[in-house]
Amino acid sequence: MTTIGILGAGRVGANLAGKFAATGHHVILGHRNPTEEPAPAAEGTSPRLSFADQRTTARTADIVINATPGDSALERLAGLRTELAGKILVDVSNATRDAGDGLPGDLCYPGSSLAEQLQAALPDTQVVKTLNTMLYMVMTAPDTLAAPPTAYLSGNDEHAKKTVTGLLRDLGWQPAWIEDLGDITTARATEAMILVVPHILRRNGFQPFAVSLTR
């Protein structure tokens, strides 16, 4: 199975790490600080799960997932350009400014997207944007919602998107729920969907949901 490196050991990263390890992948969960304690959701999940600093994670893994805070991800990942060269980078983050109450506010890259900025900074890496239009628990349990959710894909490389589609299926996503939007510039549309999230959370609390396409 593939070795998947996850940059970011918070709720998103730990949730993805546990599910990928449970499906047979070897997972390296990359902490910003090597002495940082593992996220509770990832502790004891599987012998296939290990921990490392982010540079080691990026260098060692076959495929890397960016689950770091979006407002600082560009600078952090640009510093890993050598380690990420020749690899697929799956970006699940949204780059927003804090609205003041801990919820997402304005976009950091209006008229662009974090995914586009990452692709420009990492020309030797294939960036694929996905899973950024839902709460983290839906990423690994899409069948728990009342209606089928949508996982959007954006990326310039068709082979990279096919590889990521396979990973989504490992997480429980059915083919009909995966929508390929096109090249990396289409990520600005899905990243803009984050603007609806704080309003939903303020009214309904932290309940699982996804911004989905219904036909």
PDB file of C-alpha atoms in Angstrom:
ATOM      1  CA  MET A   1       0.000   0.000   0.000  1.00  0.00           C
ATOM      2  CA  THR A   2       0.976   3.646  -0.404  1.00  0.00           C
ATOM      3  CA  THR A   3       2.886   5.532   2.261  1.00  0.00           C
ATOM      4  CA  ILE A   4       0.836   8.647   2.988  1.00  0.00           C
ATOM      5  CA  GLY A   5       2.368  11.581   4.791  1.00  0.00           C
ATOM      6  CA  ILE A   6       0.008  14.009   6.504  1.00  0.00           C
ATOM      7  CA  LEU A   7       1.288  17.458   7.391  1.00  0.00           C
ATOM      8  CA  GLY A   8      -0.727  18.688  10.354  1.00  0.00           C
ATOM      9  CA  ALA A   9      -1.642  16.649  13.420  1.00  0.00           C
ATOM     10  CA  GLY A  10      -4.820  18.455  14.451  1.00  0.00           C
ATOM     11  CA  ARG A  11      -8.360  17.119  14.101  1.00  0.00           C
ATOM     12  CA  VAL A  12      -8.286  17.003  10.287  1.00  0.00           C
ATOM     13  CA  GLY A  13      -4.899  15.332  10.018  1.00  0.00           C
ATOM     14  CA  ALA A  14      -5.519  12.874  12.835  1.00  0.00           C
ATOM     15  CA  ASN A  15      -8.905  11.900  11.435  1.00  0.00           C
ATOM     16  CA  LEU A  16      -7.465  11.205   7.979  1.00  0.00           C
ATOM     17  CA  ALA A  17      -4.480   9.366   9.455  1.00  0.00           C
ATOM     18  CA  GLY A  18      -6.636   6.966  11.432  1.00  0.00           C
ATOM     19  CA  LYS A  19      -8.851   6.087   8.471  1.00  0.00           C
ATOM     20  CA  PHE A  20      -6.029   5.626   5.965  1.00  0.00           C
ATOM     21  CA  ALA A  21      -4.117   3.436   8.416  1.00  0.00           C
ATOM     22  CA  ALA A  22      -7.247   1.361   9.003  1.00  0.00           C
ATOM     23  CA  THR A  23      -7.561   0.748   5.251  1.00  0.00           C
ATOM     24  CA  GLY A  24      -4.027  -0.629   5.017  1.00  0.00           C
ATOM     25  CA  HIS A  25      -1.870   2.351   4.117  1.00  0.00           C
ATOM     26  CA  HIS A  26       1.258   3.193   6.060  1.00  0.00           C
ATOM     27  CA  VAL A  27       0.702   6.690   7.428  1.00  0.00           C
ATOM     28  CA  ILE A  28       3.219   9.181   8.764  1.00  0.00           C
ATOM     29  CA  LEU A  29       1.599  11.994  10.742  1.00  0.00           C
ATOM     30  CA  GLY A  30       3.849  15.030  10.567  1.00  0.00           C
ATOM     31  CA  HIS A  31       4.028  17.381  13.526  1.00  0.00           C
ATOM     32  CA  ARG A  32       5.301  20.937  13.247  1.00  0.00           C
ATOM     33  CA  ASN A  33       7.193  20.356  16.503  1.00  0.00           C
ATOM     34  CA  PRO A  34       8.825  16.896  16.745  1.00  0.00           C
ATOM     35  CA  THR A  35       8.170  16.869  20.501  1.00  0.00           C
ATOM     36  CA  GLU A  36       4.464  17.654  20.045  1.00  0.00           C
ATOM     37  CA  GLU A  37       2.054  15.114  21.513  1.00  0.00           C
ATOM     38  CA  PRO A  38       0.004  13.075  19.003  1.00  0.00           C
ATOM     39  CA  ALA A  39      -3.583  14.230  18.485  1.00  0.00           C
ATOM     40  CA  PRO A  40      -5.955  12.126  20.631  1.00  0.00           C
ATOM     41  CA  ALA A  41      -7.913  10.907  17.587  1.00  0.00           C
ATOM     42  CA  ALA A  42      -4.764   9.321  16.159  1.00  0.00           C
ATOM     43  CA  GLU A  43      -3.407   7.627  19.286  1.00  0.00           C
ATOM     44  CA  GLY A  44      -3.349   3.841  19.178  1.00  0.00           C
ATOM     45  CA  THR A  45      -5.185   3.715  15.860  1.00  0.00           C
ATOM     46  CA  SER A  46      -2.977   1.237  14.021  1.00  0.00           C
ATOM     47  CA  PRO A  47       0.567  -0.119  13.962  1.00  0.00           C
ATOM     48  CA  ARG A  48       0.687   1.322  10.436  1.00  0.00           C
ATOM     49  CA  LEU A  49       0.610   4.847  11.917  1.00  0.00           C
ATOM     50  CA  SER A  50       3.844   6.577  12.885  1.00  0.00           C
ATOM     51  CA  PHE A  51       4.880  10.113  13.770  1.00  0.00           C
ATOM     52  CA  ALA A  52       7.668  12.396  12.544  1.00  0.00           C
ATOM     53  CA  ASP A  53       8.508  16.046  11.983  1.00  0.00           C
ATOM     54  CA  GLN A  54       7.007  17.593   8.864  1.00  0.00           C
ATOM     55  CA  ARG A  55      10.205  17.688   6.813  1.00  0.00           C
ATOM     56  CA  THR A  56      10.840  13.985   7.411  1.00  0.00           C
ATOM     57  CA  THR A  57       7.204  13.240   6.632  1.00  0.00           C
ATOM     58  CA  ALA A  58       7.344  15.087   3.307  1.00  0.00           C
ATOM     59  CA  ARG A  59      10.615  13.431   2.337  1.00  0.00           C
ATOM     60  CA  THR A  60       9.572   9.884   3.269  1.00  0.00           C
ATOM     61  CA  ALA A  61       5.979   9.648   2.024  1.00  0.00           C
ATOM     62  CA  ASP A  62       4.834   8.700  -1.483  1.00  0.00           C
ATOM     63  CA  ILE A  63       1.836  11.050  -1.327  1.00  0.00           C
ATOM     64  CA  VAL A  64       1.552  14.045   1.004  1.00  0.00           C
ATOM     65  CA  ILE A  65      -1.613  15.616   2.388  1.00  0.00           C
ATOM     66  CA  ASN A  66      -1.629  19.234   3.520  1.00  0.00           C
ATOM     67  CA  ALA A  67      -3.818  19.484   6.614  1.00  0.00           C
ATOM     68  CA  THR A  68      -1.998  22.477   8.094  1.00  0.00           C
ATOM     69  CA  PRO A  69      -3.750  25.818   8.778  1.00  0.00           C
ATOM     70  CA  GLY A  70      -4.414  27.415   5.409  1.00  0.00           C
ATOM     71  CA  ASP A  71      -3.344  30.923   6.380  1.00  0.00           C
ATOM     72  CA  SER A  72       0.252  29.769   6.975  1.00  0.00           C
ATOM     73  CA  ALA A  73       0.433  26.723   4.681  1.00  0.00           C
ATOM     74  CA  LEU A  74       2.028  28.455   1.702  1.00  0.00           C
ATOM     75  CA  GLU A  75       5.128  29.598   3.569  1.00  0.00           C
ATOM     76  CA  ARG A  76       5.453  26.281   5.398  1.00  0.00           C
ATOM     77  CA  LEU A  77       5.138  24.066   2.312  1.00  0.00           C
ATOM     78  CA  ALA A  78       7.262  26.305   0.094  1.00  0.00           C
ATOM     79  CA  GLY A  79      10.058  25.515   2.514  1.00  0.00           C
ATOM     80  CA  LEU A  80       9.605  21.819   1.687  1.00  0.00           C
ATOM     81  CA  ARG A  81       9.985  22.251  -2.073  1.00  0.00           C
ATOM     82  CA  THR A  82      12.866  19.764  -2.342  1.00  0.00           C
ATOM     83  CA  GLU A  83      11.125  17.129  -0.219  1.00  0.00           C
ATOM     84  CA  LEU A  84       7.863  17.462  -2.176  1.00  0.00           C
ATOM     85  CA  ALA A  85       9.420  17.388  -5.662  1.00  0.00           C
ATOM     86  CA  GLY A  86       7.969  14.667  -7.869  1.00  0.00           C
ATOM     87  CA  LYS A  87       5.135  13.901  -5.462  1.00  0.00           C
ATOM     88  CA  ILE A  88       1.383  14.430  -5.286  1.00  0.00           C
ATOM     89  CA  LEU A  89       0.318  17.015  -2.720  1.00  0.00           C
ATOM     90  CA  VAL A  90      -3.324  16.714  -1.686  1.00  0.00           C
ATOM     91  CA  ASP A  91      -4.472  20.065  -0.306  1.00  0.00           C
ATOM     92  CA  VAL A  92      -7.504  19.866   2.005  1.00  0.00           C
ATOM     93  CA  SER A  93      -7.026  23.264   3.692  1.00  0.00           C
ATOM     94  CA  ASN A  94      -8.811  26.577   3.309  1.00  0.00           C
ATOM     95  CA  ALA A  95      -6.856  29.813   3.619  1.00  0.00           C
ATOM     96  CA  THR A  96      -8.949  32.296   5.610  1.00  0.00           C
ATOM     97  CA  ARG A  97      -8.439  35.004   8.174  1.00  0.00           C
ATOM     98  CA  ASP A  98      -9.937  34.613  11.648  1.00  0.00           C
ATOM     99  CA  ALA A  99     -13.341  36.280  11.871  1.00  0.00           C
ATOM    100  CA  GLY A 100     -12.661  37.103  15.521  1.00  0.00           C
ATOM    101  CA  ASP A 101     -14.672  34.287  17.054  1.00  0.00           C
ATOM    102  CA  GLY A 102     -12.440  31.421  15.975  1.00  0.00           C
ATOM    103  CA  LEU A 103     -14.419  30.802  12.785  1.00  0.00           C
ATOM    104  CA  PRO A 104     -13.304  31.402   9.174  1.00  0.00           C
ATOM    105  CA  GLY A 105     -13.445  34.970   7.895  1.00  0.00           C
ATOM    106  CA  ASP A 106     -12.215  36.548   4.661  1.00  0.00           C
ATOM    107  CA  LEU A 107     -10.217  34.579   2.086  1.00  0.00           C
ATOM    108  CA  CYS A 108      -6.441  35.033   2.195  1.00  0.00           C
ATOM    109  CA  TYR A 109      -6.194  34.801  -1.621  1.00  0.00           C
ATOM    110  CA  PRO A 110      -9.246  36.493  -3.173  1.00  0.00           C
ATOM    111  CA  GLY A 111      -9.223  36.026  -6.935  1.00  0.00           C
ATOM    112  CA  SER A 112      -6.944  33.029  -6.503  1.00  0.00           C
ATOM    113  CA  SER A 113      -6.719  30.081  -4.103  1.00  0.00           C
ATOM    114  CA  LEU A 114      -4.325  28.406  -1.728  1.00  0.00           C
ATOM    115  CA  ALA A 115      -4.094  25.461  -4.131  1.00  0.00           C
ATOM    116  CA  GLU A 116      -3.010  27.734  -6.994  1.00  0.00           C
ATOM    117  CA  GLN A 117      -0.468  29.461  -4.787  1.00  0.00           C
ATOM    118  CA  LEU A 118       0.936  26.103  -3.702  1.00  0.00           C
ATOM    119  CA  GLN A 119       1.170  24.870  -7.295  1.00  0.00           C
ATOM    120  CA  ALA A 120       3.046  28.017  -8.303  1.00  0.00           C
ATOM    121  CA  ALA A 121       5.441  27.694  -5.354  1.00  0.00           C
ATOM    122  CA  LEU A 122       5.928  23.954  -5.953  1.00  0.00           C
ATOM    123  CA  PRO A 123       6.300  23.564  -9.743  1.00  0.00           C
ATOM    124  CA  ASP A 124       7.760  20.054  -9.432  1.00  0.00           C
ATOM    125  CA  THR A 125       4.817  18.838  -7.333  1.00  0.00           C
ATOM    126  CA  GLN A 126       1.344  17.846  -8.551  1.00  0.00           C
ATOM    127  CA  VAL A 127      -1.175  19.675  -6.350  1.00  0.00           C
ATOM    128  CA  VAL A 128      -4.714  18.296  -6.105  1.00  0.00           C
ATOM    129  CA  LYS A 129      -7.400  20.135  -4.151  1.00  0.00           C
ATOM    130  CA  THR A 130     -10.184  18.144  -2.490  1.00  0.00           C
ATOM    131  CA  LEU A 131     -12.175  17.554   0.732  1.00  0.00           C
ATOM    132  CA  ASN A 132     -12.152  21.255   1.685  1.00  0.00           C
ATOM    133  CA  THR A 133     -15.935  21.767   1.454  1.00  0.00           C
ATOM    134  CA  MET A 134     -17.030  19.800   4.536  1.00  0.00           C
ATOM    135  CA  LEU A 135     -16.378  19.390   8.233  1.00  0.00           C
ATOM    136  CA  TYR A 136     -13.489  17.081   8.989  1.00  0.00           C
ATOM    137  CA  MET A 137     -15.567  14.138  10.217  1.00  0.00           C
ATOM    138  CA  VAL A 138     -17.353  13.888   6.847  1.00  0.00           C
ATOM    139  CA  MET A 139     -14.023  13.417   5.047  1.00  0.00           C
ATOM    140  CA  THR A 140     -13.730   9.878   6.406  1.00  0.00           C
ATOM    141  CA  ALA A 141     -17.426   9.013   6.810  1.00  0.00           C
ATOM    142  CA  PRO A 142     -19.309  10.473   3.826  1.00  0.00           C
ATOM    143  CA  ASP A 143     -22.103   7.915   4.098  1.00  0.00           C
ATOM    144  CA  THR A 144     -23.204   9.236   7.504  1.00  0.00           C
ATOM    145  CA  LEU A 145     -24.970  12.300   6.088  1.00  0.00           C
ATOM    146  CA  ALA A 146     -28.647  12.221   5.176  1.00  0.00           C
ATOM    147  CA  ALA A 147     -27.845  12.862   1.498  1.00  0.00           C
ATOM    148  CA  PRO A 148     -24.738  11.941  -0.511  1.00  0.00           C
ATOM    149  CA  PRO A 149     -22.036  14.633  -0.194  1.00  0.00           C
ATOM    150  CA  THR A 150     -19.675  15.786  -2.938  1.00  0.00           C
ATOM    151  CA  ALA A 151     -15.875  15.661  -2.970  1.00  0.00           C
ATOM    152  CA  TYR A 152     -14.650  18.149  -5.582  1.00  0.00           C
ATOM    153  CA  LEU A 153     -11.308  17.661  -7.351  1.00  0.00           C
ATOM    154  CA  SER A 154      -9.099  20.365  -8.865  1.00  0.00           C
ATOM    155  CA  GLY A 155      -5.675  19.750 -10.374  1.00  0.00           C
ATOM    156  CA  ASN A 156      -3.581  20.073 -13.512  1.00  0.00           C
ATOM    157  CA  ASP A 157      -2.419  16.465 -13.743  1.00  0.00           C
ATOM    158  CA  GLU A 158      -4.963  13.809 -14.724  1.00  0.00           C
ATOM    159  CA  HIS A 159      -2.907  10.920 -13.345  1.00  0.00           C
ATOM    160  CA  ALA A 160      -2.567  12.692 -10.003  1.00  0.00           C
ATOM    161  CA  LYS A 161      -6.328  13.219  -9.834  1.00  0.00           C
ATOM    162  CA  LYS A 162      -6.951   9.552 -10.624  1.00  0.00           C
ATOM    163  CA  THR A 163      -4.585   8.582  -7.809  1.00  0.00           C
ATOM    164  CA  VAL A 164      -6.373  10.893  -5.389  1.00  0.00           C
ATOM    165  CA  THR A 165      -9.722   9.499  -6.524  1.00  0.00           C
ATOM    166  CA  GLY A 166      -8.479   6.082  -5.449  1.00  0.00           C
ATOM    167  CA  LEU A 167      -7.583   7.470  -2.036  1.00  0.00           C
ATOM    168  CA  LEU A 168     -11.036   9.011  -1.717  1.00  0.00           C
ATOM    169  CA  ARG A 169     -12.573   5.605  -2.384  1.00  0.00           C
ATOM    170  CA  ASP A 170     -10.470   4.216   0.465  1.00  0.00           C
ATOM    171  CA  LEU A 171     -12.112   6.832   2.675  1.00  0.00           C
ATOM    172  CA  GLY A 172     -15.574   5.633   1.646  1.00  0.00           C
ATOM    173  CA  TRP A 173     -16.363   7.980  -1.237  1.00  0.00           C
ATOM    174  CA  GLN A 174     -18.396   6.408  -4.016  1.00  0.00           C
ATOM    175  CA  PRO A 175     -17.490   7.344  -7.619  1.00  0.00           C
ATOM    176  CA  ALA A 176     -20.790   9.200  -8.123  1.00  0.00           C
ATOM    177  CA  TRP A 177     -19.933  11.495  -5.205  1.00  0.00           C
ATOM    178  CA  ILE A 178     -16.612  12.661  -6.689  1.00  0.00           C
ATOM    179  CA  GLU A 179     -16.764  15.668  -9.038  1.00  0.00           C
ATOM    180  CA  ASP A 180     -13.702  16.559 -11.119  1.00  0.00           C
ATOM    181  CA  LEU A 181     -13.955  20.297 -11.793  1.00  0.00           C
ATOM    182  CA  GLY A 182     -10.865  20.628 -13.963  1.00  0.00           C
ATOM    183  CA  ASP A 183      -7.494  22.310 -13.544  1.00  0.00           C
ATOM    184  CA  ILE A 184      -6.071  23.879 -10.396  1.00  0.00           C
ATOM    185  CA  THR A 185      -7.707  27.263 -11.073  1.00  0.00           C
ATOM    186  CA  THR A 186     -11.096  25.703 -10.288  1.00  0.00           C
ATOM    187  CA  ALA A 187      -9.978  25.404  -6.663  1.00  0.00           C
ATOM    188  CA  ARG A 188     -10.793  29.081  -6.171  1.00  0.00           C
ATOM    189  CA  ALA A 189     -14.479  28.157  -6.520  1.00  0.00           C
ATOM    190  CA  THR A 190     -14.433  25.420  -3.886  1.00  0.00           C
ATOM    191  CA  GLU A 191     -12.219  27.419  -1.542  1.00  0.00           C
ATOM    192  CA  ALA A 192     -14.733  30.286  -1.750  1.00  0.00           C
ATOM    193  CA  MET A 193     -17.395  27.883  -0.455  1.00  0.00           C
ATOM    194  CA  ILE A 194     -15.775  28.249   2.984  1.00  0.00           C
ATOM    195  CA  LEU A 195     -17.471  31.657   3.218  1.00  0.00           C
ATOM    196  CA  VAL A 196     -20.805  29.960   3.975  1.00  0.00           C
ATOM    197  CA  VAL A 197     -19.369  27.795   6.759  1.00  0.00           C
ATOM    198  CA  PRO A 198     -19.216  30.293   9.662  1.00  0.00           C
ATOM    199  CA  HIS A 199     -22.850  31.258   9.135  1.00  0.00           C
ATOM    200  CA  ILE A 200     -23.924  27.611   9.252  1.00  0.00           C
ATOM    201  CA  LEU A 201     -21.854  26.897  12.357  1.00  0.00           C
ATOM    202  CA  ARG A 202     -23.142  29.942  14.229  1.00  0.00           C
ATOM    203  CA  ARG A 203     -26.735  28.908  13.595  1.00  0.00           C
ATOM    204  CA  ASN A 204     -26.463  25.128  13.960  1.00  0.00           C
ATOM    205  CA  GLY A 205     -23.340  24.398  15.957  1.00  0.00           C
ATOM    206  CA  PHE A 206     -20.564  21.978  15.065  1.00  0.00           C
ATOM    207  CA  GLN A 207     -22.728  19.424  13.272  1.00  0.00           C
ATOM    208  CA  PRO A 208     -21.433  17.387  10.304  1.00  0.00           C
ATOM    209  CA  PHE A 209     -22.261  18.844   6.892  1.00  0.00           C
ATOM    210  CA  ALA A 210     -20.855  19.225   3.390  1.00  0.00           C
ATOM    211  CA  VAL A 211     -21.395  21.791   0.639  1.00  0.00           C
ATOM    212  CA  SER A 212     -22.595  19.406  -2.048  1.00  0.00           C
ATOM    213  CA  LEU A 213     -23.898  19.159  -5.593  1.00  0.00           C
ATOM    214  CA  THR A 214     -27.337  17.605  -5.996  1.00  0.00           C
ATOM    215  CA  ARG A 215     -28.641  16.479  -9.357  1.00  0.00           C
TER     216      ARG A 215
END
